[in-house]
CSV table of C-alpha atoms in Angstrom, one decimal:
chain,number,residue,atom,x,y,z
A,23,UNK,CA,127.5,112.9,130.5
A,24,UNK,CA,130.0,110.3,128.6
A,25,UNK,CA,129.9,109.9,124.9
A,26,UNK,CA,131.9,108.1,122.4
A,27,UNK,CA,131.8,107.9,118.7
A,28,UNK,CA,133.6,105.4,116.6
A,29,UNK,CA,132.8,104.7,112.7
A,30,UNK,CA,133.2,100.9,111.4
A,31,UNK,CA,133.9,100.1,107.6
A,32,UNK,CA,133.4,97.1,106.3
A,33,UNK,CA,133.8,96.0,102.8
A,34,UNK,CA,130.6,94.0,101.5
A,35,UNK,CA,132.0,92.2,98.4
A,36,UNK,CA,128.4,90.7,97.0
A,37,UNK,CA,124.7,92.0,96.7
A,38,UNK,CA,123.5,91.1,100.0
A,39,UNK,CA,125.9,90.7,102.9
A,40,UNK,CA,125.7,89.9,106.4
A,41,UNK,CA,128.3,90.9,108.6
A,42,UNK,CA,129.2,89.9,112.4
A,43,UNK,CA,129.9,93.4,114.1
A,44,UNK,CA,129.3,92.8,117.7
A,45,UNK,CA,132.9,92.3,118.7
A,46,UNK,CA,133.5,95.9,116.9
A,47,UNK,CA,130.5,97.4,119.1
A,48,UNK,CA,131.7,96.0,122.4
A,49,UNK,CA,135.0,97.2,121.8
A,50,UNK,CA,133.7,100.7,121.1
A,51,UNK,CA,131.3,99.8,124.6
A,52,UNK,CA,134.1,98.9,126.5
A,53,UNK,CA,136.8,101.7,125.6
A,54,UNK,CA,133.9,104.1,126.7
A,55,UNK,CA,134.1,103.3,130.0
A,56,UNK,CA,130.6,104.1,130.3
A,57,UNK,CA,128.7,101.8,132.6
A,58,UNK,CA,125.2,102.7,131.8
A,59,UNK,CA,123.8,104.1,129.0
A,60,UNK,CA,122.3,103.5,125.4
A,61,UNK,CA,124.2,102.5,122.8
A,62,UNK,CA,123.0,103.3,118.7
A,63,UNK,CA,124.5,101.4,116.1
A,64,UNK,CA,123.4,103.3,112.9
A,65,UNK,CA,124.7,102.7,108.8
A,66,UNK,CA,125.6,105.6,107.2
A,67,UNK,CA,123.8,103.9,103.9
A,68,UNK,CA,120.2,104.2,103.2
A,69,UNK,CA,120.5,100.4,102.1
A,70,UNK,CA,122.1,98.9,104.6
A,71,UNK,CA,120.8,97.7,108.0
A,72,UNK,CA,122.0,96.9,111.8
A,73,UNK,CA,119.5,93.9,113.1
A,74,UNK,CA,119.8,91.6,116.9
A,75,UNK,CA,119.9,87.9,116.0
A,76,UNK,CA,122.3,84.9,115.8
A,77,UNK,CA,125.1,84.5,113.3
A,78,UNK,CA,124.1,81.3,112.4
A,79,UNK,CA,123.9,79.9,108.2
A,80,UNK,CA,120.7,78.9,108.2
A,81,UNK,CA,119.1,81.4,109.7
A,82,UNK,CA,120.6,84.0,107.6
A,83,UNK,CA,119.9,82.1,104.6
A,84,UNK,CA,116.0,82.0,105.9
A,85,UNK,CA,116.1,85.6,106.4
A,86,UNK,CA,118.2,86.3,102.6
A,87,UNK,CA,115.2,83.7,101.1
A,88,UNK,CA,112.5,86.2,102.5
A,89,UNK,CA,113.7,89.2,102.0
A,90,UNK,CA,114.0,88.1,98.0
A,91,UNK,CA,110.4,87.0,98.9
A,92,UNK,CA,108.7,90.0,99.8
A,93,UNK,CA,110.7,92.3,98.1
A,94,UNK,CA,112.2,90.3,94.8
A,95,UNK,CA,115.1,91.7,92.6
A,96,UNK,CA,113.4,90.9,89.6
A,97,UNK,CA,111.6,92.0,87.2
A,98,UNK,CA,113.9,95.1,88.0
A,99,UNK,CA,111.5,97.0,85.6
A,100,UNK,CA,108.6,96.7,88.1
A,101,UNK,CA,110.2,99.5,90.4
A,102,UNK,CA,110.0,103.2,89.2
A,103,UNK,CA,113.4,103.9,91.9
A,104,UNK,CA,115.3,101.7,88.9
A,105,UNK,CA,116.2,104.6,86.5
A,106,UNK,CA,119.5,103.8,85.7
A,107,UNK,CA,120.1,101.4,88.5
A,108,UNK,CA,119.0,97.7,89.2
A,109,UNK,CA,118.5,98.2,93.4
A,110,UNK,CA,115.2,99.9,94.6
A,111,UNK,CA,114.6,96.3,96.0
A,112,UNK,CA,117.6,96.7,98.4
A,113,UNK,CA,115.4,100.1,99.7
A,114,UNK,CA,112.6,97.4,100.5
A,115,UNK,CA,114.5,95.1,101.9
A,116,UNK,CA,116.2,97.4,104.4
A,117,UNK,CA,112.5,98.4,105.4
A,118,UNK,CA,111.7,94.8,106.7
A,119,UNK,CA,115.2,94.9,108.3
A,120,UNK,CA,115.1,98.1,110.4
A,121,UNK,CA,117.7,100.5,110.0
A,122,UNK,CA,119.3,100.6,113.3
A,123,UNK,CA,119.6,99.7,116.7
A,124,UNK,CA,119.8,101.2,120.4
A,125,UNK,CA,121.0,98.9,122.9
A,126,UNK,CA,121.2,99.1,126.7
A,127,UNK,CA,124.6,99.5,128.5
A,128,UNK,CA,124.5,97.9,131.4
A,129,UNK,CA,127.4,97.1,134.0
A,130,UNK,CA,128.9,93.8,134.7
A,131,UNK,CA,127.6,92.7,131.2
A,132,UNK,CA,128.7,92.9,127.5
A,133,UNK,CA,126.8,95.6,125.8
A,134,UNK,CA,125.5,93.4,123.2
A,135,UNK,CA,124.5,90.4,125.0
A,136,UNK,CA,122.4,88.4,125.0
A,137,UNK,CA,121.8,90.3,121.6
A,138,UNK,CA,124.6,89.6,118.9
A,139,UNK,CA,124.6,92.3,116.2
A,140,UNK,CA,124.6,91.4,112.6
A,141,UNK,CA,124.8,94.0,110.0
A,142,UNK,CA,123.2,93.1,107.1
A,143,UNK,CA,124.4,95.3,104.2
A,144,UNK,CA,121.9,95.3,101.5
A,145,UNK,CA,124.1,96.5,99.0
A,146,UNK,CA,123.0,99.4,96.4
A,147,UNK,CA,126.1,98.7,93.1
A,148,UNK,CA,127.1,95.6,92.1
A,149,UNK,CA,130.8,96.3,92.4
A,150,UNK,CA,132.2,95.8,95.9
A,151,UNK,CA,132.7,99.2,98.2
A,152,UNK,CA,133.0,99.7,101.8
A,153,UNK,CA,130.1,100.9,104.3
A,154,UNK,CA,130.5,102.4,106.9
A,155,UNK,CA,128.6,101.7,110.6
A,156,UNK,CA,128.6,104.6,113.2
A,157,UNK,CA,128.8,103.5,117.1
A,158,UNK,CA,127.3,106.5,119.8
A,159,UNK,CA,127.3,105.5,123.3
A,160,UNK,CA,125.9,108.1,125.6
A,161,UNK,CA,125.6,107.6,129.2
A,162,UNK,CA,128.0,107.3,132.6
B,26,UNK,CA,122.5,112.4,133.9
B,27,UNK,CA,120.3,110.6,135.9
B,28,UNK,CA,119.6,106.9,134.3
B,29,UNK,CA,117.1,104.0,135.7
B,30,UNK,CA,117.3,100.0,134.4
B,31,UNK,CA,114.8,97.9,135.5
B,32,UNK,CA,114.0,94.4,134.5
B,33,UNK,CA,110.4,93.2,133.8
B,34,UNK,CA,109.4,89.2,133.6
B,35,UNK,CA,106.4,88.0,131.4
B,36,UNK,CA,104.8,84.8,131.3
B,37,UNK,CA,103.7,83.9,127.7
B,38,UNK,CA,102.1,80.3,127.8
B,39,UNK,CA,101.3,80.2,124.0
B,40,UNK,CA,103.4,80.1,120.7
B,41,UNK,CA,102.6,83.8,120.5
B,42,UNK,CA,101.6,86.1,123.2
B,43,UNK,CA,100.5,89.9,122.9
B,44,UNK,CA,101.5,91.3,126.6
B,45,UNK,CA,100.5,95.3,127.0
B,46,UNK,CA,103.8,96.4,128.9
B,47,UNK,CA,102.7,100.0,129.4
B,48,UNK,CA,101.6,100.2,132.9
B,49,UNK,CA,105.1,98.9,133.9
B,50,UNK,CA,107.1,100.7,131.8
B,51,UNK,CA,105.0,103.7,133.2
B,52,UNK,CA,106.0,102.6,136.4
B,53,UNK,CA,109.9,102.3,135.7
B,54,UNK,CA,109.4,105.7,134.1
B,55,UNK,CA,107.7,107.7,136.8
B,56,UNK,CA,110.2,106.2,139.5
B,57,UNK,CA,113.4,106.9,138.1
B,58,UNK,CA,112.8,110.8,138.6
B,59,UNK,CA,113.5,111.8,135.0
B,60,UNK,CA,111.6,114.5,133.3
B,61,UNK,CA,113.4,115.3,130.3
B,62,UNK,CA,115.1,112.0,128.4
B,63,UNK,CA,115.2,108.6,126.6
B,64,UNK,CA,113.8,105.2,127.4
B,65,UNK,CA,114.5,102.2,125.8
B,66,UNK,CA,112.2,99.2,126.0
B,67,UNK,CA,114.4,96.1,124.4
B,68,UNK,CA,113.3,92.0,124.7
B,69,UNK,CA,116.4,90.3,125.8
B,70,UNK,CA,115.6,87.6,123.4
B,71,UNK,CA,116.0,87.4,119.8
B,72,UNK,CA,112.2,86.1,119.0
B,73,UNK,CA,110.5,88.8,120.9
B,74,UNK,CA,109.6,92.1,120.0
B,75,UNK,CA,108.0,95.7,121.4
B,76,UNK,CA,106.3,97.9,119.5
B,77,UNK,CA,103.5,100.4,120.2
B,78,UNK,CA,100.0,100.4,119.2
B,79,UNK,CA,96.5,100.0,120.8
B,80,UNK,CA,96.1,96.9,123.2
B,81,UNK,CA,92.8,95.9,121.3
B,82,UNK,CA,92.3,92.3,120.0
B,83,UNK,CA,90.6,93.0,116.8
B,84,UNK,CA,93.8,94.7,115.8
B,85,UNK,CA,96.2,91.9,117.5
B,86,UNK,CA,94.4,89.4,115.8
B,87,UNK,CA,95.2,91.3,112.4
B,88,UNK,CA,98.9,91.5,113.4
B,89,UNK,CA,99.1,87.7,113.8
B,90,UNK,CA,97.8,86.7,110.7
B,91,UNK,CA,99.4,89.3,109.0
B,92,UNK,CA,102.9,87.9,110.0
B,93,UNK,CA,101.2,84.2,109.8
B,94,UNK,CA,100.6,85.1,106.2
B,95,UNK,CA,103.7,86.9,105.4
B,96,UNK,CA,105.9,84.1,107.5
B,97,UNK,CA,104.0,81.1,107.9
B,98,UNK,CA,105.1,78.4,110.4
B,99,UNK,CA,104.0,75.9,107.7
B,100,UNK,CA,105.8,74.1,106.5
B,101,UNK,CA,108.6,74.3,108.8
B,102,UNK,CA,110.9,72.4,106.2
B,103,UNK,CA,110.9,75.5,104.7
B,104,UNK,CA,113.5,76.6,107.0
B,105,UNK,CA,117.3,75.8,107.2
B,106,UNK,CA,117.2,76.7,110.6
B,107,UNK,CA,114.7,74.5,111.7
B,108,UNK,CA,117.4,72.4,112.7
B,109,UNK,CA,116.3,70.4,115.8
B,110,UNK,CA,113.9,73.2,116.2
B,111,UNK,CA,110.3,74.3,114.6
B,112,UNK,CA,110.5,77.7,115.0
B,113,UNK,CA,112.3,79.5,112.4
B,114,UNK,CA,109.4,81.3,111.3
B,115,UNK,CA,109.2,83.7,114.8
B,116,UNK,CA,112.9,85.3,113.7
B,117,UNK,CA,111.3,86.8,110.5
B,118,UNK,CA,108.0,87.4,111.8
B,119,UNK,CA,110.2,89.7,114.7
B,120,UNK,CA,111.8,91.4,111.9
B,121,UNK,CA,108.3,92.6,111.1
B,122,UNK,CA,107.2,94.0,114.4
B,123,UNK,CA,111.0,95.6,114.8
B,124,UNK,CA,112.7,94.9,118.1
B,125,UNK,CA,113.4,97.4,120.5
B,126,UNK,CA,111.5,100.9,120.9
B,127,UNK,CA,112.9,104.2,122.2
B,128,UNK,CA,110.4,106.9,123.5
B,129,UNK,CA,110.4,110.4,124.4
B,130,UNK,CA,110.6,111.2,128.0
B,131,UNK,CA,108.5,114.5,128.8
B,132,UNK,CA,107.2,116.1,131.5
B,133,UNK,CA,103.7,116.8,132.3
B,134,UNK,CA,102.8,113.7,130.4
B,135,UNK,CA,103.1,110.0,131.1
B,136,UNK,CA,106.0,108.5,129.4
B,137,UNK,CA,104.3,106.2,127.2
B,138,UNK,CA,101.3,108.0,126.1
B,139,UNK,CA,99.7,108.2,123.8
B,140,UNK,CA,101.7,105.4,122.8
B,141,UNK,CA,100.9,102.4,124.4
B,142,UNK,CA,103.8,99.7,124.1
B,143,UNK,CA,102.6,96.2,123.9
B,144,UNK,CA,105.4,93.6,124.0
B,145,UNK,CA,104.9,90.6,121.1
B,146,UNK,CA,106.3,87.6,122.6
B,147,UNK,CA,107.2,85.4,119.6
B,148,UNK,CA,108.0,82.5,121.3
B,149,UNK,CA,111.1,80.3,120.2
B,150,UNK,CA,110.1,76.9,121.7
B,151,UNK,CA,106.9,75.2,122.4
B,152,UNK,CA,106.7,75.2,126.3
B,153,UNK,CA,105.8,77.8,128.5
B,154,UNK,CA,108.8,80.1,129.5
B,155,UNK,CA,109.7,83.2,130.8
B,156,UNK,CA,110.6,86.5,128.6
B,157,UNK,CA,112.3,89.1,130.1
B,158,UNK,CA,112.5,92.9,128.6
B,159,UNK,CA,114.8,95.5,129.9
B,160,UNK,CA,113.4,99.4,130.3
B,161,UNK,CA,116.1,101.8,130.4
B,162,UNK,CA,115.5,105.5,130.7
B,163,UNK,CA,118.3,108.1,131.1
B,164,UNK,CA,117.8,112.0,131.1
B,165,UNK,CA,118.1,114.4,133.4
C,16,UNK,CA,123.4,116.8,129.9
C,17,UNK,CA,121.3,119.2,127.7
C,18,UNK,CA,118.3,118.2,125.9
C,19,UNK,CA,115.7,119.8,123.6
C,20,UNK,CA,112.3,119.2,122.8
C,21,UNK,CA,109.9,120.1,119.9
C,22,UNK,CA,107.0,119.4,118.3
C,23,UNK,CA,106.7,119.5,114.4
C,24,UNK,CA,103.3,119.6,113.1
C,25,UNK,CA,101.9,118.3,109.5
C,26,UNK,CA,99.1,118.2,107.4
C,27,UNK,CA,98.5,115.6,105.4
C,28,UNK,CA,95.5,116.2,103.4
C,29,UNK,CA,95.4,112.2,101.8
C,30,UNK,CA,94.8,108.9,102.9
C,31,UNK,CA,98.8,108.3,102.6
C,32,UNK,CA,101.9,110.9,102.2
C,33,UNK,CA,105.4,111.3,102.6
C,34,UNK,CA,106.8,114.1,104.2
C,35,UNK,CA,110.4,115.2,103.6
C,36,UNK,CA,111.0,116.5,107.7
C,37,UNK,CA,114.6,116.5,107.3
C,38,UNK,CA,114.9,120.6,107.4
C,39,UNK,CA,112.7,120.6,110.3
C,40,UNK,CA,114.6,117.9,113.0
C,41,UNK,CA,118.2,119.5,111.3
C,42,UNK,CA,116.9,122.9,112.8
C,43,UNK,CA,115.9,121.6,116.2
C,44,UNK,CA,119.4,120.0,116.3
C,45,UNK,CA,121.1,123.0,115.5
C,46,UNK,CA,118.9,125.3,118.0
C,47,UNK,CA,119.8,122.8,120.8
C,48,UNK,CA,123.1,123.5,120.2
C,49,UNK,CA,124.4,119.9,121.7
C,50,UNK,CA,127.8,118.8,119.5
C,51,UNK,CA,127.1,114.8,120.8
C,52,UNK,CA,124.0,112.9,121.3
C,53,UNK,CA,120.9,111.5,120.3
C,54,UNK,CA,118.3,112.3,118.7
C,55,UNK,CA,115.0,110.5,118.6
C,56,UNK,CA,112.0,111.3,115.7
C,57,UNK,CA,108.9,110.1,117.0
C,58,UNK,CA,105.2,110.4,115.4
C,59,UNK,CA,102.7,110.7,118.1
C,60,UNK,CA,100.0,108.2,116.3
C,61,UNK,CA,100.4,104.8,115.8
C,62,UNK,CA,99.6,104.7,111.9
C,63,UNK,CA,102.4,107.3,111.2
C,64,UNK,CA,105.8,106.1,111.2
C,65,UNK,CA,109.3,108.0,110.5
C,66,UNK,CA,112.0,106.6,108.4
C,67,UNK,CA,115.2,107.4,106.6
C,68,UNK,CA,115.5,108.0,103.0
C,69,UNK,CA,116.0,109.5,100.1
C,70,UNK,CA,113.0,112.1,98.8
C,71,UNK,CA,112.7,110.7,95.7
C,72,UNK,CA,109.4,110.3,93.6
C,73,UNK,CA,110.5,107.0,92.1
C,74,UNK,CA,111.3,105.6,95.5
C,75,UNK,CA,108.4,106.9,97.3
C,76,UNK,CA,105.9,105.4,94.4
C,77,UNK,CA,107.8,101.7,94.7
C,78,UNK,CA,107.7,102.3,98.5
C,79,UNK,CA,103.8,102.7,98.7
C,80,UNK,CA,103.0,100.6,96.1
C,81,UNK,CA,104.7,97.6,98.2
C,82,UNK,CA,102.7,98.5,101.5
C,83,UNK,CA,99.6,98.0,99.1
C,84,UNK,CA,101.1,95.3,98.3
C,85,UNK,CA,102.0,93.4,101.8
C,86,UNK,CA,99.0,95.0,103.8
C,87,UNK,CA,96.3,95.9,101.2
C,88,UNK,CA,93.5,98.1,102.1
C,89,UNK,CA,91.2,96.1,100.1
C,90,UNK,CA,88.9,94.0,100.7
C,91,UNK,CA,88.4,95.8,104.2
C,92,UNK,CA,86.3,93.1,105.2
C,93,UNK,CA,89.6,91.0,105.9
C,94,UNK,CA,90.4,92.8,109.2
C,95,UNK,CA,88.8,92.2,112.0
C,96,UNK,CA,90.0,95.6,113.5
C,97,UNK,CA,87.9,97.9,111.1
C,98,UNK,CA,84.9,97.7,113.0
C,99,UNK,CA,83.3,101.1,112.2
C,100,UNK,CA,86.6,102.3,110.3
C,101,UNK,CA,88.6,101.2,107.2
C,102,UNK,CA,92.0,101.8,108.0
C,103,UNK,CA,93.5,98.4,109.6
C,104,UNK,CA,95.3,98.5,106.9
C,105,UNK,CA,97.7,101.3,108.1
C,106,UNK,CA,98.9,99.5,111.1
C,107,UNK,CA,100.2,97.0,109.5
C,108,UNK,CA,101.7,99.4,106.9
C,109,UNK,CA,103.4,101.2,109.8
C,110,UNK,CA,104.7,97.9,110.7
C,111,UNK,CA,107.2,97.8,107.8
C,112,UNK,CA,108.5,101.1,108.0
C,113,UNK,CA,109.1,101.1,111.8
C,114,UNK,CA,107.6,103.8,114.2
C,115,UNK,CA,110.5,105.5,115.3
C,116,UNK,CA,114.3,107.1,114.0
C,117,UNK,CA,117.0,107.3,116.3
C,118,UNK,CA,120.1,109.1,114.8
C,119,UNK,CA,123.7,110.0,115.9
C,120,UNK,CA,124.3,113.8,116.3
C,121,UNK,CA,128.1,115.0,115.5
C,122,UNK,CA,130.3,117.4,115.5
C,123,UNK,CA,131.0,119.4,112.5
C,124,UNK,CA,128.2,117.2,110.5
C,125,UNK,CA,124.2,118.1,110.1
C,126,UNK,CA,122.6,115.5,112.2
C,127,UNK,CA,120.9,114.1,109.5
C,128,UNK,CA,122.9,113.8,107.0
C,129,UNK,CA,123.5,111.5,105.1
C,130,UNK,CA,120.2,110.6,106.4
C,131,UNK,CA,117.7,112.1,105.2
C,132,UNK,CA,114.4,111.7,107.2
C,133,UNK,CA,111.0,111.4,105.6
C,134,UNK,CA,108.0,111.3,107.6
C,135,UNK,CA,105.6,108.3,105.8
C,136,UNK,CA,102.2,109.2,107.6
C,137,UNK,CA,99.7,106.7,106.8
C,138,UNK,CA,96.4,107.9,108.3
C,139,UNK,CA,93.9,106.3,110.3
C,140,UNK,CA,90.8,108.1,108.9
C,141,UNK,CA,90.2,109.9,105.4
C,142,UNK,CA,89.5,113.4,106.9
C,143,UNK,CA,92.4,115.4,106.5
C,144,UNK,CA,94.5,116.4,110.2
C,145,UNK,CA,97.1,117.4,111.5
C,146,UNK,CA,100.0,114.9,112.0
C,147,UNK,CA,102.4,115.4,115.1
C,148,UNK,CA,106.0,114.1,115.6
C,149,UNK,CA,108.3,114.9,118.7
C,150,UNK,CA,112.0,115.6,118.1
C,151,UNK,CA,113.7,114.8,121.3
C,152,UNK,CA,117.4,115.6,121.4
C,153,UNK,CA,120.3,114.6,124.4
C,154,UNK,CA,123.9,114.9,124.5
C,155,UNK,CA,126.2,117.7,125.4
């Protein structure tokens, strides 16, 4: 069996962020060599999440509205996680995001197509700091 | 390591269609020869989802107004990316019912129980269509 | 390609808890003794779901009060799927904190850190049981 492990950091200047990583993970796909096989694209950040949709603006400013919907920022005080920090919201957020994402490797296609990967780093400080996305592709 | 892909095609007539999946999953399962492994069961579009639960319409009629009341279609103005289209609402209602499912392959047991997977088809566009989902199981 | 299999069992003696099952799937990684993989947490009942966070009180409380929150358990009336039980709630509560884990296992790291796994079982009926999860592990 083939493996290949390959960490991604990205720096995630605001609150919420949404990153376009699937050149990253196809690069990590193709210098596998592995023709078939899963691939798992997992944050190494209990606020952060990998999701499968279009980069597109509006969408991703539909999905930043709803997630301050159903889980809102404020009043930080209604959340017993904020002791000392302003951010359990990002822990709910994450929840309706999904924290990762397996994906099938399949020859004579892209690994991530039709299915773009966005990372959307849900950030836990307000100062910037870089997170980091682990790539395993297992397969042969 | 032994691996198996197979492709299975759904007709979903309606807006949103709740198709139970697990007889062909099964099937991709107990033809591929694998007793000990992994199979992924992943939509190839970015509206549909698979999940696992019971295939019993009390409780699928729960799960769509759930997601009807948590993202509602109306109004669609709501949405920046109903640009052209009407349809924003199925990307966050997929973020509720995640998007892709990974089982445990073992022997002496079928591969999906007890844990039927029924495919939600959250469909992007008002006509009829095909959806396709992609089963991949490797293992040994 | 080497794989391992086990079965962790709980009780969970109220209608909802959260159970820190990190120790556990680090030990079945580490008896396996594969370096790279995959390693899948799956509950084995559709109301309980695994995800990965941090044990934390204050966490746990916001966490559970939101479910109540986006799928209330009262008025049980609402669900159509509580036809001699009172527990549609909990699938829709499983819903937003996904069914299953998949996480990276490398070299020279414990698999699950710095991912902490908890176990959120959110049970179908008010009897106390025992809750089961498959660990299923494949790499070399």
């Amino acid at each position: 069996v083939k493996h290949a492990t390959e960490d991604l950091t990205f720096e995630t200047p605001n609150r919420r962020d949404y990153v376009n990583i699937t050149p990253q993970v196809d690069e990590v796909v193709r210098r596998s060599g592995i023709q078939h096989g899963l691939v798992l694209v997992n944050p190494m950040h209990i606020t952060a999440a990998v999701y499968v949709n279009d980069d597109e603006g509006g969408l991703i400013a539909d999905i930043d509205d709803w997630l301050e919907r159903l889980a809102p920022h404020e009043p930080t005080s209604q959340y017993r996680h904020n002791n000392g920090e302003d951010n359990a919201d990002a822990d709910l957020k994450r929840q309706l995001m999904a924290h990762q994402v397996v994906l099938p490797m399949l020859p004579r296609r892209r690994a991530t197509r039709p299915r773009p990967v966005g990372a959307s780093v849900l950030r836990r400080v307000r100062r910037p700091r870089r997170k980091r996305v682990v790539v395993k592709a297992i397969g042969e």
